Coordinates of C-alpha atoms in Angstrom, one line a residue:
Chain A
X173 CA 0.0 0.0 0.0
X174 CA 1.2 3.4 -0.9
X175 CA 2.6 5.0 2.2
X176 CA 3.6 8.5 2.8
X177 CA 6.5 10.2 5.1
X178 CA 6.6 13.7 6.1
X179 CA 8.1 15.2 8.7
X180 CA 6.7 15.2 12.6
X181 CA 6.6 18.6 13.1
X182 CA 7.9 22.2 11.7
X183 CA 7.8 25.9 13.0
X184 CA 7.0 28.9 11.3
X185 CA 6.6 32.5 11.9
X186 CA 3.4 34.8 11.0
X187 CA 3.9 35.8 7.1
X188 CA 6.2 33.2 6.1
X189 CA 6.2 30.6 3.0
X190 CA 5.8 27.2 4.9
X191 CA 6.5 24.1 2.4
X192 CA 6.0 20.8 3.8
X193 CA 7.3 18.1 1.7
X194 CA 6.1 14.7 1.8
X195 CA 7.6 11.3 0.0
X196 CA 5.3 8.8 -1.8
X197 CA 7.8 6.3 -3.3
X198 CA 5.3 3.6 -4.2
X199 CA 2.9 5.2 -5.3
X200 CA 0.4 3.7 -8.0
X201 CA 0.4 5.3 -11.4
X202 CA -3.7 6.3 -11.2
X203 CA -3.2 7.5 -7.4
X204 CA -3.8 11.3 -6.8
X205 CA -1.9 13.2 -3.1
X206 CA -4.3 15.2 -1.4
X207 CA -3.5 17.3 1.8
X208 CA -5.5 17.9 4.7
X209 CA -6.1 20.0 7.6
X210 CA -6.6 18.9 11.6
X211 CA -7.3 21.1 14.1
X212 CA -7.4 19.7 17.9
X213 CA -11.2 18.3 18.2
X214 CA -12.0 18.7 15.0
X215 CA -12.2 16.5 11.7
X216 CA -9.8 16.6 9.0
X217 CA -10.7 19.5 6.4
X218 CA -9.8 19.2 2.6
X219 CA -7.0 22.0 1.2
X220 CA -6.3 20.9 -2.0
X221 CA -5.3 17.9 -4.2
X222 CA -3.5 17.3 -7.3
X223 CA -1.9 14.4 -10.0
X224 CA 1.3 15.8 -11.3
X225 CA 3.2 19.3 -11.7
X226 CA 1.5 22.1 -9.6
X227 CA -1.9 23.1 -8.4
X228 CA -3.2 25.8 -6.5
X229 CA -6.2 27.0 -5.2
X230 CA -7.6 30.2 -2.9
X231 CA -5.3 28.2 0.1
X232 CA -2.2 26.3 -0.6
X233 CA -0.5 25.2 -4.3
X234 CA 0.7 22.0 -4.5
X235 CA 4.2 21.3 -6.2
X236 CA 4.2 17.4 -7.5
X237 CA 7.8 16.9 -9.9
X238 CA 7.3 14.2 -12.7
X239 CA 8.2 11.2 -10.9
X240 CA 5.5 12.1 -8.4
X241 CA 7.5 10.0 -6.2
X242 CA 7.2 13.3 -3.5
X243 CA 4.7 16.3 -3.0
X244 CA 5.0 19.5 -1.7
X245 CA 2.2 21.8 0.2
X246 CA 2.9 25.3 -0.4
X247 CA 1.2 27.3 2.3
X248 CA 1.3 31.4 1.3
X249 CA 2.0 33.8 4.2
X250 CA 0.8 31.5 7.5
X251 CA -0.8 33.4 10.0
X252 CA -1.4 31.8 13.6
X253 CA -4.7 30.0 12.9
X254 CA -2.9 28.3 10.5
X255 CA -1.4 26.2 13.1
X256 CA -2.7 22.6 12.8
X257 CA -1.6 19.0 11.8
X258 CA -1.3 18.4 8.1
X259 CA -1.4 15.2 6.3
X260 CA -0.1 14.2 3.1
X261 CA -2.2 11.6 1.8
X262 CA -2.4 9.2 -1.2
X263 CA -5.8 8.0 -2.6
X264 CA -5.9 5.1 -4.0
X265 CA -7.9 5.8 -7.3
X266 CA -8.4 1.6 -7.7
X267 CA -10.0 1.1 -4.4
X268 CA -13.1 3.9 -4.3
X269 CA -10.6 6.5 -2.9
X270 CA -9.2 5.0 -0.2
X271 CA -7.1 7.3 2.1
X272 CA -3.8 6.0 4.0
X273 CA -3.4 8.4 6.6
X274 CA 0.2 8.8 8.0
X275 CA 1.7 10.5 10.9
X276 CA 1.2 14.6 9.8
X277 CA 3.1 17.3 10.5
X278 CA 2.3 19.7 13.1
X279 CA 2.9 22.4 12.2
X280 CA 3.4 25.2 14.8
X281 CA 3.5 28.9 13.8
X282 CA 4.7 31.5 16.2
X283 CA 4.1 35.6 16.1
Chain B
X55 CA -21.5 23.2 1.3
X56 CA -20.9 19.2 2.4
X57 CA -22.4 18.9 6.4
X58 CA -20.8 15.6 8.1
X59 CA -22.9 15.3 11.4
X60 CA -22.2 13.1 14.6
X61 CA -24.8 12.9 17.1
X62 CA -22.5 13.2 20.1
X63 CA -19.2 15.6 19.9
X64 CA -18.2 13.6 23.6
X65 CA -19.6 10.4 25.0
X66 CA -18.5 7.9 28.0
X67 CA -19.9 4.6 28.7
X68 CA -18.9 2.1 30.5
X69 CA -17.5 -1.5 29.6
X70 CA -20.0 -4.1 28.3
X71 CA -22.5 -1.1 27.2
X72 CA -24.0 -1.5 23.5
X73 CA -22.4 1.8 21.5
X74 CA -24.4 3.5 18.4
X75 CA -22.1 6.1 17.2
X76 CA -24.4 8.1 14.3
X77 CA -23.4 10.1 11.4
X78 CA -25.4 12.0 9.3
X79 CA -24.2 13.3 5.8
X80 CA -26.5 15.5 3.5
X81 CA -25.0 15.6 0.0
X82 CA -26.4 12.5 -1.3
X83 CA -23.0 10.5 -0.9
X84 CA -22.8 7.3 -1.5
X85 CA -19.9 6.5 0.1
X86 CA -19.5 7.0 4.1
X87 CA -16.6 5.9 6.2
X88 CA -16.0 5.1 9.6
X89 CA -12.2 6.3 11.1
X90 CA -11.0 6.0 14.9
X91 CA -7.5 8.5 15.6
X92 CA -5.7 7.8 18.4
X93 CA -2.1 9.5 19.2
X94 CA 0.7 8.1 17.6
X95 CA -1.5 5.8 15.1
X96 CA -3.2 8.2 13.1
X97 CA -6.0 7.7 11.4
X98 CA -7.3 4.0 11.0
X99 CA -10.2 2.8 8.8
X100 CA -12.8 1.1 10.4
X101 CA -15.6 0.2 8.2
X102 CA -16.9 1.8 4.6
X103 CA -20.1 1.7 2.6
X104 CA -20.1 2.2 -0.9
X105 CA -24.2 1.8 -0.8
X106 CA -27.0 1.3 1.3
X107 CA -27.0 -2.3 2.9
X108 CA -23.3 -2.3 2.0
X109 CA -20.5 -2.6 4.1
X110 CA -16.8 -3.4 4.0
X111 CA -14.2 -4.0 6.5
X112 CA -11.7 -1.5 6.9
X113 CA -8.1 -1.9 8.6
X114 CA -9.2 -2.8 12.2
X115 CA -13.4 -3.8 12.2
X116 CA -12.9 -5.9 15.1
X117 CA -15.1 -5.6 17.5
X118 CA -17.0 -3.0 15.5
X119 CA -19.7 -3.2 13.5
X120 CA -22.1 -0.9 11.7
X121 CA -25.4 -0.5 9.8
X122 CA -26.4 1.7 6.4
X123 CA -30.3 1.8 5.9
X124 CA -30.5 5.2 4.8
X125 CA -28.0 6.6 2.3
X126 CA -27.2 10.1 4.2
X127 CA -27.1 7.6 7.5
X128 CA -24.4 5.2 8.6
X129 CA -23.8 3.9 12.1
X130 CA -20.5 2.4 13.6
X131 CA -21.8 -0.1 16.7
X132 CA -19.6 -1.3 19.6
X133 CA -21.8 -4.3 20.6
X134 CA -19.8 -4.4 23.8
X135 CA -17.7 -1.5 24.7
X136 CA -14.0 -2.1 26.4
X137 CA -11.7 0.4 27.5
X138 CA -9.2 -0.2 24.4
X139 CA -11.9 1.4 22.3
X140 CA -12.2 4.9 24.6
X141 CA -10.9 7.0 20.9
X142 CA -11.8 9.8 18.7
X143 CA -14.5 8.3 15.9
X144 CA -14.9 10.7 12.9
X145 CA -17.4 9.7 10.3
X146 CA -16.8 10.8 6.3
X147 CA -18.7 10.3 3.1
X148 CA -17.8 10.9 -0.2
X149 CA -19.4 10.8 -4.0
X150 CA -19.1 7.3 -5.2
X151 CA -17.6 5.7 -7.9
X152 CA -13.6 5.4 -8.2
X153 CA -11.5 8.6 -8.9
X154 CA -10.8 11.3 -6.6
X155 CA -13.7 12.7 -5.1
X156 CA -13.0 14.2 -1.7
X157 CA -14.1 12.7 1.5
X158 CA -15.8 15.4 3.6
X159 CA -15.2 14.5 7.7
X160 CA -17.4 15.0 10.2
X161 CA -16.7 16.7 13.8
X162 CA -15.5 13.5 15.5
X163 CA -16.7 11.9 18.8
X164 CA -14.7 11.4 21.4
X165 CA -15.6 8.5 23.3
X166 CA -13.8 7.4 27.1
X167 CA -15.1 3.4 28.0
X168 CA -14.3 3.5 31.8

């Protein structure tokens, strides 16, 4: 099963760039990543998703190179309430969209 | 937007006690997933629906068990509670089919079996 690895935990400033990358060597060739959101007591929210090379939306871009073997979640200009666990997750097209949830990064940003 | 609902946001019962967990989705999904997230583990897949009456086992159904007679309803059961299942339960659904529709998560239940 397609398995991802990103890092535990990272720590950012108001209005910085954070980019958390995350590693998907075996992933399947009809698999998409997709990134969520976790705040404490609270379900996962959807930020964005994407196959190959880059997509963004009104939140975050996502950077995926050719070999999609890695992602990365481009978060513009965090501000504190941006402080949350995110998960880099691959669905797993051939089985209804399956999600194999890793660790997440907490990510942890200061003023 | 997608609205996930779960009857209880906290809930504790006690060992042995019949558990009805309820979720409640309102976009016509067909698909609705059960989850548990404990610290350290992550998220783990209980049980799925694709349909109504249909059910699937996910990565750790034991001692779980659930029911889909509606399609915006689906249930997760703990016919008898033990303390190893005192978790966080969040509920998703999704549109069906295969691709890469999003699932949409409820608020979670947080659940202590003393």
């Amino acid at each position: 099963l397609a398995k991802t690895t990103q890092p535990i935990s990272m720590d950012s400033y108001e209005g910085q760039e954070v980019n958390i990358t995350c590693s998907h060597n075996n992933i399947a060739t009809n698999d998409y990543i997709t990134w969520y959101q976790q705040f404490p007591s609270q379900g996962p929210r959807f930020i964005i998703q994407g196959y190959k090379t880059k997509v963004t939306n009104e939140v975050a871009s996502l950077f995926i190179p050719a070999d999609r073997k890695s992602s990365t979640l481009s978060l513009p200009r965090v501000s504190l309430s941006d402080t949350a666990v995110y998960y880099c997750l691959v669905v797993l097209y051939n089985q209804g969209g399956k999600l194999i949830f890793g660790q997440g990064t907490e990510l942890s940003v200061k003023p | 937007d997608v609205k996930v609902t779960q009857s209880s946001r906290y809930l504790v019962k006690r060992t042995g006690e019949k558990v009805f967990l309820e979720c409640v989705q309102d976009m016509d999904h067909e698909n609705m997933f059960w989850y548990r997230q404990d610290p350290g583990l992550g998220l783990r897949l209980i049980y799925f629906s694709y349909d109504v009456k249909m059910k699937e086992k996910g990565d750790i159904p034991e001692g779980y068990s659930v029911s889909r007679e509606k399609k915006e309803r689906f249930s997760l059961i703990l016919e008898s509670a033990s303390t190893n299942q005192t978790s966080m339960y969040l509920c998703a659904s999704r549109s069906g089919g295969q691709g890469i529709e999003t699932q949409y998560f409820g608020p979670g239940t947080r659940l202590l079996v003393l």
